[in-house]
Coordinates of C-alpha atoms and ligand atoms in Angstrom, one line a residue:
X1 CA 0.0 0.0 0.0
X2 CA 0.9 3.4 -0.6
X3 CA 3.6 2.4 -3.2
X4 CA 3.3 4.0 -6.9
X5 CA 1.2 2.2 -9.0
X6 CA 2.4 -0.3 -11.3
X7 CA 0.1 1.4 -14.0
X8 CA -1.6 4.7 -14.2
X9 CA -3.1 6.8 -17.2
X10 CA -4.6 9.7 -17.1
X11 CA -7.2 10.8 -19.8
X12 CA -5.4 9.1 -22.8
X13 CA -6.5 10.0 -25.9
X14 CA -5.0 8.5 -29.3
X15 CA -6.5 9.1 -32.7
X16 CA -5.8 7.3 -36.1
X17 CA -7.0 10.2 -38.9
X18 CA -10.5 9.8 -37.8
X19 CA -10.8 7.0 -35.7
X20 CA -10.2 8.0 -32.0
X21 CA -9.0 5.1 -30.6
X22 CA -8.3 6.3 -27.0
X23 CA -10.7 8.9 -25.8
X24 CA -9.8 9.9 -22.3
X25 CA -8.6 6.8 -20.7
X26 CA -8.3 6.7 -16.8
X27 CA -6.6 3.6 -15.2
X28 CA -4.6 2.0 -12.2
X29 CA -3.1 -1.0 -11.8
X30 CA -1.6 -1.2 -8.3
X31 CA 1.2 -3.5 -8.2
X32 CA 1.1 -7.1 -8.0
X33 CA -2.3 -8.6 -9.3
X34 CA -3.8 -9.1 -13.2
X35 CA -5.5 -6.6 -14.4
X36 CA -8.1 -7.7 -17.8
X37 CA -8.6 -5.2 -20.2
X38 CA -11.7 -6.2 -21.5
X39 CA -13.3 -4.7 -24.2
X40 CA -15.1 -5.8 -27.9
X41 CA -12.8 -5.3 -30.9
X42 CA -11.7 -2.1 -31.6
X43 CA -12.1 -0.7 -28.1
X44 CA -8.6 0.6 -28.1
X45 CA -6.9 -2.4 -25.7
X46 CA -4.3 -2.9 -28.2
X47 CA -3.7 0.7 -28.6
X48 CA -3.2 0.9 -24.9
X49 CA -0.8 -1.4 -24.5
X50 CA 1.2 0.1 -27.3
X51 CA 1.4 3.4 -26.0
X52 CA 2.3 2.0 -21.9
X53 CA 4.5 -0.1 -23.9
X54 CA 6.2 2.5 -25.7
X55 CA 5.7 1.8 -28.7
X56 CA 2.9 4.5 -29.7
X57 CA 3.5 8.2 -28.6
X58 CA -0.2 9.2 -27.1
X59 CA -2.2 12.5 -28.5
X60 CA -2.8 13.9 -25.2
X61 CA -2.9 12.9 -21.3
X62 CA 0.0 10.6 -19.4
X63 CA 0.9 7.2 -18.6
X64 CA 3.3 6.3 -16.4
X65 CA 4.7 2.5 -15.5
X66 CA 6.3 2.1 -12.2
X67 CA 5.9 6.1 -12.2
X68 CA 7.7 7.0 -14.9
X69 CA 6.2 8.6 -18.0
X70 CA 6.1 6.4 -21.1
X71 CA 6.9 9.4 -23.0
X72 CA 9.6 11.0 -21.1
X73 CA 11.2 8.2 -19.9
X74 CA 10.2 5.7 -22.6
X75 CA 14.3 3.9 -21.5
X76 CA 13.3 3.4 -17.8
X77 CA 9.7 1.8 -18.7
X78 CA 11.6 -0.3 -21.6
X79 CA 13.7 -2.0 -18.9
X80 CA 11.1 -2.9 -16.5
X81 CA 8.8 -4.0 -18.5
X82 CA 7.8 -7.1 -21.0
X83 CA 5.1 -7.4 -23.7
X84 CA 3.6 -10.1 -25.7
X85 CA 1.5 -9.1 -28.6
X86 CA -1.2 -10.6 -30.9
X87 CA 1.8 -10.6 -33.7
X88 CA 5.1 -12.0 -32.2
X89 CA 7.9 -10.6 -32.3
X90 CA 9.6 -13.8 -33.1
X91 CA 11.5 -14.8 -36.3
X92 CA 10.3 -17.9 -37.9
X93 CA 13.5 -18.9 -39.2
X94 CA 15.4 -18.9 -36.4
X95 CA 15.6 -21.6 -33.6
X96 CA 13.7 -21.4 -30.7
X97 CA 16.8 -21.4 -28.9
X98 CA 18.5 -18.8 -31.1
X99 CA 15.3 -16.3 -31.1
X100 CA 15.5 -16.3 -27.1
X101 CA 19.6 -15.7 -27.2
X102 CA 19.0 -13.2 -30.0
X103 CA 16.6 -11.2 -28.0
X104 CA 18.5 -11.8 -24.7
X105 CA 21.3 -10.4 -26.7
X106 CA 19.7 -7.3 -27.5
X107 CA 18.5 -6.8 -23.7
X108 CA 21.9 -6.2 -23.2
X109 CA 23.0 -10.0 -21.8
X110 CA 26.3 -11.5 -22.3
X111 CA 26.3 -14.4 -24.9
X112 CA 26.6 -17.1 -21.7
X113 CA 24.1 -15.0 -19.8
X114 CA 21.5 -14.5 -22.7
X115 CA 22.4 -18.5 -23.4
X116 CA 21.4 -19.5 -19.6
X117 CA 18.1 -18.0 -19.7
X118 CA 17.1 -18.9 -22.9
X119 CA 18.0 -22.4 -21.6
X120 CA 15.8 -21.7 -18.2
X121 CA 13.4 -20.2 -20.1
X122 CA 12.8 -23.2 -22.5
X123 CA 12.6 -25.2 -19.6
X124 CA 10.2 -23.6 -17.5
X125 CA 7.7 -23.7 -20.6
X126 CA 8.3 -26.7 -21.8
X127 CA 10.1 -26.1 -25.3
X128 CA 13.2 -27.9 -24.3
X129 CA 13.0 -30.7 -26.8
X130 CA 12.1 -27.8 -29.5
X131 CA 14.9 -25.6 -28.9
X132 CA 16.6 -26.6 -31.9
X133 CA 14.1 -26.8 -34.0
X134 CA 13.1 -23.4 -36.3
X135 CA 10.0 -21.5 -34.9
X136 CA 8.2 -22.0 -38.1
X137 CA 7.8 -25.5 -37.7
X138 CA 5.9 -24.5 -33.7
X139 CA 2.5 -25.0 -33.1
X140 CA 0.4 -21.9 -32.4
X141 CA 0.5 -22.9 -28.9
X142 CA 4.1 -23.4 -28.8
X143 CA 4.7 -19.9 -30.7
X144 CA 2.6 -18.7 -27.9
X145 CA 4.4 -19.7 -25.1
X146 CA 8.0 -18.9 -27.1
X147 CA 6.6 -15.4 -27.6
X148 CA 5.6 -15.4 -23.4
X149 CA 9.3 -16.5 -22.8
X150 CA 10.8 -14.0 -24.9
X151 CA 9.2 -11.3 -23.1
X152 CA 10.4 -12.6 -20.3
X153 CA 14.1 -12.5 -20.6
X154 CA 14.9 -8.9 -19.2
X155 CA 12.1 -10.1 -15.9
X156 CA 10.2 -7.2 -16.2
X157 CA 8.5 -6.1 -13.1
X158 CA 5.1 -5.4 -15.3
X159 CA 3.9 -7.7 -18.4
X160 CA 1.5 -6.8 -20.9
X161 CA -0.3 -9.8 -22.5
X162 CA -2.6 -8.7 -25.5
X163 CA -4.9 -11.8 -26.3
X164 CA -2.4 -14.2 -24.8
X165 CA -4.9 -16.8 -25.8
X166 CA -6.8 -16.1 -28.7
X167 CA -6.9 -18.7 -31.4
X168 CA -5.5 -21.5 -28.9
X169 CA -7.1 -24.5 -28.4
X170 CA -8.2 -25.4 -24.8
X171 CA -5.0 -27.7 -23.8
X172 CA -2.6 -24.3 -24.6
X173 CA -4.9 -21.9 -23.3
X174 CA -4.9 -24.1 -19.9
X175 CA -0.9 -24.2 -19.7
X176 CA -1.0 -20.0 -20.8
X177 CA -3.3 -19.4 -17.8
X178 CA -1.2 -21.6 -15.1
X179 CA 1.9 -19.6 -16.9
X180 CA 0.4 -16.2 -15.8
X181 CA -1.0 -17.5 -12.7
X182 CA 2.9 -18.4 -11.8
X183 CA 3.8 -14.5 -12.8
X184 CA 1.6 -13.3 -10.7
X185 CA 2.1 -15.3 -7.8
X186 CA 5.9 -14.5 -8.4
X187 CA 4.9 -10.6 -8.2
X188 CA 4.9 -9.7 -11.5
X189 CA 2.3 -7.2 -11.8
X190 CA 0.4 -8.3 -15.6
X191 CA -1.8 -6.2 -18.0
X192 CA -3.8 -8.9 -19.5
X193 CA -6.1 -8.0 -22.9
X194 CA -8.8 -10.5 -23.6
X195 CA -12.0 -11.2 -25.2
X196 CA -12.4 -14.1 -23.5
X197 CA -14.6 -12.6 -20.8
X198 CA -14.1 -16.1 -18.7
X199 CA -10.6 -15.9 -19.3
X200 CA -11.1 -12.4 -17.3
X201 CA -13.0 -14.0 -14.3
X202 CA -10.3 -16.8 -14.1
X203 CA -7.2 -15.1 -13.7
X204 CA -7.7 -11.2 -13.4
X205 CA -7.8 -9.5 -9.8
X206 CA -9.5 -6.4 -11.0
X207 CA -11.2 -5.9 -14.6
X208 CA -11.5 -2.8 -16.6
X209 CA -13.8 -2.8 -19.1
X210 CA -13.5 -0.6 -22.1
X211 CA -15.5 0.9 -24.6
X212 CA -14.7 3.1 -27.6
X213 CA -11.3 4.1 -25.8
X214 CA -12.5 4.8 -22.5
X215 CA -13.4 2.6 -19.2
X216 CA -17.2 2.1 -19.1
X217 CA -16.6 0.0 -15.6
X218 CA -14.3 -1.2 -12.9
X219 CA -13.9 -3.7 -10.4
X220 CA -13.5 -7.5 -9.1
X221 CA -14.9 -9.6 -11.6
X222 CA -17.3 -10.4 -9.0
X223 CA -18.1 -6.8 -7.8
X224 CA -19.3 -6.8 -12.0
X225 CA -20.9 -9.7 -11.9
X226 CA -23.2 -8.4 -9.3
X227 CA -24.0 -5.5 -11.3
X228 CA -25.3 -8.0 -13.8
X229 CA -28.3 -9.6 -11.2
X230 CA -27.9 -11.8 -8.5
X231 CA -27.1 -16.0 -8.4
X232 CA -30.0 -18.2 -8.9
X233 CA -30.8 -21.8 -8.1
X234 CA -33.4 -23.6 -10.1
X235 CA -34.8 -26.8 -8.5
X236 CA -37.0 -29.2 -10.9
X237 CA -38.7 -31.5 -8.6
X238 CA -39.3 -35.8 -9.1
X239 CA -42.8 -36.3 -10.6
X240 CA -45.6 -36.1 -8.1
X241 CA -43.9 -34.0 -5.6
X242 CA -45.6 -31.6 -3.6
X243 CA -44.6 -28.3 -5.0
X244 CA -46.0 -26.1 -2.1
X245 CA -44.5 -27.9 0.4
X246 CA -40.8 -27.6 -1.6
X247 CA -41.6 -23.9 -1.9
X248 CA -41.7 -23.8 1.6
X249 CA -38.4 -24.6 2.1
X250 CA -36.8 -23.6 -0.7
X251 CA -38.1 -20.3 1.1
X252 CA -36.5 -21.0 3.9
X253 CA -32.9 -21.7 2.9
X254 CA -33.1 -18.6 -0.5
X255 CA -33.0 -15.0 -0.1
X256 CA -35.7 -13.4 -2.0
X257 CA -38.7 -13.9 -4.0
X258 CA -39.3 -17.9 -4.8
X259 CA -41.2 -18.1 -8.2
X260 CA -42.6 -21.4 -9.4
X261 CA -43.5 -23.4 -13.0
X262 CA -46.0 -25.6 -11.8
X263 CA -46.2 -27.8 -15.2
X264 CA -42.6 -27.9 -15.1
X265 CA -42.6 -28.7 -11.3
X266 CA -39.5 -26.2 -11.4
X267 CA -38.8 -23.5 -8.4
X268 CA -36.3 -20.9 -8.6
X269 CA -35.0 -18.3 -6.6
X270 CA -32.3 -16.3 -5.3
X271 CA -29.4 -17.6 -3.4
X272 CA -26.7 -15.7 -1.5
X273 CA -23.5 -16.0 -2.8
X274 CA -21.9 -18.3 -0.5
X275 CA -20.4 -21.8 -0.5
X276 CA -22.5 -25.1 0.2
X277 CA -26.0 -23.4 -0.7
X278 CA -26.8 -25.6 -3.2
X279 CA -26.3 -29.2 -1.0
X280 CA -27.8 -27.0 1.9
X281 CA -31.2 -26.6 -0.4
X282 CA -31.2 -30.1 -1.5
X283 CA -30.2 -31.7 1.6
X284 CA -33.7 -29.8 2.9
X285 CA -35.8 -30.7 0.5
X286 CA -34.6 -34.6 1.1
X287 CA -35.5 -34.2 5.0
X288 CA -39.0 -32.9 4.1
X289 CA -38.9 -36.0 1.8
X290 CA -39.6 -34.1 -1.8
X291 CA -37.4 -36.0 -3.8
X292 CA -35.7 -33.8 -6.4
X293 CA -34.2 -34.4 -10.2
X294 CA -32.1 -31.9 -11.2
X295 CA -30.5 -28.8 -9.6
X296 CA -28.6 -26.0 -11.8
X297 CA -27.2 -22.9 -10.5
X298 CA -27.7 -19.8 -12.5
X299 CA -24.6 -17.4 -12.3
X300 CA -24.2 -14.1 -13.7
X301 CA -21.2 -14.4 -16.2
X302 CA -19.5 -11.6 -17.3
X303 CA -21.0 -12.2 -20.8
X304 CA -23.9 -11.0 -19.0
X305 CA -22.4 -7.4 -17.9
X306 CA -20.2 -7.0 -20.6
X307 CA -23.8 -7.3 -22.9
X308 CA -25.4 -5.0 -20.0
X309 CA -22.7 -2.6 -20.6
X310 CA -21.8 -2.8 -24.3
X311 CA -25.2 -3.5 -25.4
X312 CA -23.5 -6.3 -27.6
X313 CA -21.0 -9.1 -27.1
X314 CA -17.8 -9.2 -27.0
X315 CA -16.8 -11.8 -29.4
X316 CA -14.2 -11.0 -32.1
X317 CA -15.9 -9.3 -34.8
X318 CA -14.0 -8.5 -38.3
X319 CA -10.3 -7.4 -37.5
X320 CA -9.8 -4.0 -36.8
X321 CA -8.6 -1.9 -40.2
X322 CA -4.7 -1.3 -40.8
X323 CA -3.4 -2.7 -37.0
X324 CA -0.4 -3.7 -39.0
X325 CA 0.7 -0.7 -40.0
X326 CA 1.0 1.9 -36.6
X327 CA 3.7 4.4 -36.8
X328 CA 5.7 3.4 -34.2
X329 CA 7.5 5.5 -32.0
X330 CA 10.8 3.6 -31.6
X331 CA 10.0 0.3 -30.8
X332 CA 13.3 -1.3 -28.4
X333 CA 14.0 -4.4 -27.9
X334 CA 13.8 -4.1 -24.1
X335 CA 10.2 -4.2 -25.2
X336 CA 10.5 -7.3 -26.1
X337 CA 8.5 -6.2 -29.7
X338 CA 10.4 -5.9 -32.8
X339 CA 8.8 -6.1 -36.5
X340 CA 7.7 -8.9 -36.2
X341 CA 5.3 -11.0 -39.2
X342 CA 1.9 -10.9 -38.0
X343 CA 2.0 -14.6 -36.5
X344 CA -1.7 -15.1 -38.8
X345 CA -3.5 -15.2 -35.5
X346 CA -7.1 -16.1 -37.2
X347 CA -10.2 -14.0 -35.3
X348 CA -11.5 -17.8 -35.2
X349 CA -12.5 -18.8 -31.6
X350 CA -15.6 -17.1 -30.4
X351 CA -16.5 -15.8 -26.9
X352 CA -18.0 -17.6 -24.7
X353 CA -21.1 -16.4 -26.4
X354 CA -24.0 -15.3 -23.9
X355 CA -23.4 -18.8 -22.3
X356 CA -24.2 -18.6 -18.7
X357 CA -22.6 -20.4 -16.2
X358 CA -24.6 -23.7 -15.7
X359 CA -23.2 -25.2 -12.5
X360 CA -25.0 -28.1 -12.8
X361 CA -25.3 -30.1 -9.1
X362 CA -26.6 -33.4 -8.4
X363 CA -28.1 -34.5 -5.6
Ligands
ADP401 N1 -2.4 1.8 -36.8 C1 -3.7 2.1 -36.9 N2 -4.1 2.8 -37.9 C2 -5.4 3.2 -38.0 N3 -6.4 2.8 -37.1 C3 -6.0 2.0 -36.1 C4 -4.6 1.6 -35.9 N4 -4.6 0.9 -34.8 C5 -5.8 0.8 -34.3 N5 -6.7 1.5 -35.1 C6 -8.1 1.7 -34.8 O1 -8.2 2.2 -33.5 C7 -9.3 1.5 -32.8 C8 -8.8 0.8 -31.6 O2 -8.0 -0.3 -32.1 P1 -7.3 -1.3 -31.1 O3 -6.6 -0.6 -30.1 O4 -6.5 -2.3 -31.9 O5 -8.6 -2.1 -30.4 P2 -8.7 -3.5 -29.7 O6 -7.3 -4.0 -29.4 O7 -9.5 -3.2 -28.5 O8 -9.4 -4.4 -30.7 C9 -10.0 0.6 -33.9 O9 -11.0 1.4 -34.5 C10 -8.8 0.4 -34.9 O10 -9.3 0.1 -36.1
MG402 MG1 -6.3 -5.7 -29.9

């Protein structure tokens, strides 16, 4: 507490020609902790990142990293911090191996020192055995976690991830997330990008969602979540139960207003948010001896704000116009982003569209 923020801007604003991409953007990432920048495509996340990355001077406002100014002292942020961007910086051609020493290298390493991380590196994310092998021939998953190492090798102190997991399939995604769950447990305060909204509630402390360049809302993905309604449990009773007697003490153990589907024989209500409820409910409707046949639990999801909030989801739409082609404003390798190839990163997967949670519970 009371140390300077590992992230801060203050009324941001960015413009391509027309398009304002940033449009007063406010945030604070105290250090330690994940913060997800959510927000549909073309919200500006990307453009964020860039410009607390260094890479993009802003039009107006500040951002500072660590408290110093991403403009000013654009050296000082370079050091201490690491980025991993939808294109990698990584070139295909070149060993795993030999991309990590290269890039070690230019972070300013001695050959044996850039040599032992790469090695450590490789290790820690399981590319070992395809070290030696050129990056071309990696999977998307393993150009993922190359690209993650990469930005790694200076250990910044604060690591942007834009859409560390879009496009990979649910085994990669699973090691990427236990990969930033490490960081973070390590210290390393992370800027994660997503528009995987569960993605968001998984592994970010605090969630700023973004609209049209600005934050539209703030908070604990649960503190969100409330704002999106309240949990519900819907019981569906055995045939021939006695529905007014199960509303009776569904009552009893539920916080609000029970409302009932007779023909369905199906009760819901609201429960408090705490752990056991659902066993608690059941277990009560067995000692009144109404025998039950299915329980869900009806969560608010984040899909559910971010469609509150946004008025539309937040799957990826069609790729936003001429991302390829930012002036850049000095890009250094203590960033961790060179020119890369745009490392075709189809729009494919969708969002976890509208789903809500089903926690299904037996009895
Ligand atoms: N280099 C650029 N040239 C022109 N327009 C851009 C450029 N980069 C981003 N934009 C535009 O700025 C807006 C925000 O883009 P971006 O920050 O990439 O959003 P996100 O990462 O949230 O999808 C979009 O309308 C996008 O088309
Ligand atoms: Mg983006």
């Amino acid at each position: 507490m009371g140390e300077i923020p590992a992230i801060e801007t203050e009324r941001l604003t960015k413009s391509f020609g027309a398009t304002r991409a940033l449009s007063g953007l406010d945030l604070t990432v105290q250090q330690g902790g994940i913060l997800g920048l959510l927000g549909p495509n073309g919200a500006g996340k990307t453009t964020a990142v860039r410009v607390l990355a260094t890479l993009l001077l802003p039009d107006s406002g500040h951002a500072r990293v660590l408290g110093a100014d991403v403009v000013r002292r654009a050296d000082d942020v370079r050091r201490r911090i690491g980025l991993t961007g939808q294109y990698a910086a990584l070139d295909d051609y070149l060993t795993g191996l030999a991309n990590l020493v290269m890039i070690g290298r230019l972070a300013r390493l001695t050959r044996p020192q850039a040599r032992r991380r790469a090695d450590e590196l490789l290790g820690r994310f399981e590319l070992t055995e395809a070290a030696g092998r050129a990056v071309k021939t990696y999977s998307g998953g393993m150009r993922r976690r190359l690209d993650l190492a990469a930005s790694l090798i200076g250990r910044p102190e604060v690591l942007f991830l834009d859409e560390p997991t879009t496009g990979l399939d649910p085994h990669s995604r699973a090691v990427m997330w236990e990969i930033i769950r490490e960081l973070a447990a390590e210290g390393t305060t992370l800027l994660l990008t997503t528009q995987y909204l569960d993605e968001a509630d998984q592994l970010a402390s605090q969630v700023a969602v973004i609209d049209t360049g600005r934050v539209i809302a703030e908070g604990t993905p649960d503190q969100l979540k409330a704002k999106a309604g309240e949990d519900r449990i819907a019981v569906r009773l055995a045939p021939g139960s006695d529905l007014p007697a199960a509303v009776t003490v569904v009552q009893a153990e539920t916080t609000g207003r029970v409302e009932t589907d007779p023909g369905q024989l199906l009760i819901t209500a609201p429960i408090p948010a705490r752990e056991g409820i659902t066993t608690d409910v059941v277990r009560a409707l067995d000692t009144a001896g109404i025998r039950v046949s299915d329980v869900t639990l009806r969560r608010p999801s984040l899909d559910d704000v971010f469609l509150i909030l946004t008025g539309h989801g937040a799957g990826p739409g069609p790729a936003p116009a001429g991302s390829g082609a930012a002036p850049e404003a000095g890009a250094g390798p203590g960033a961790g982003a060179g020119q890369g190839a745009a490392a075709g990163q189809g729009a494919g997967a969708g969002l976890g569209a509208g789903a809500g949670q089903q926690g299904g519970a037996a009895a």
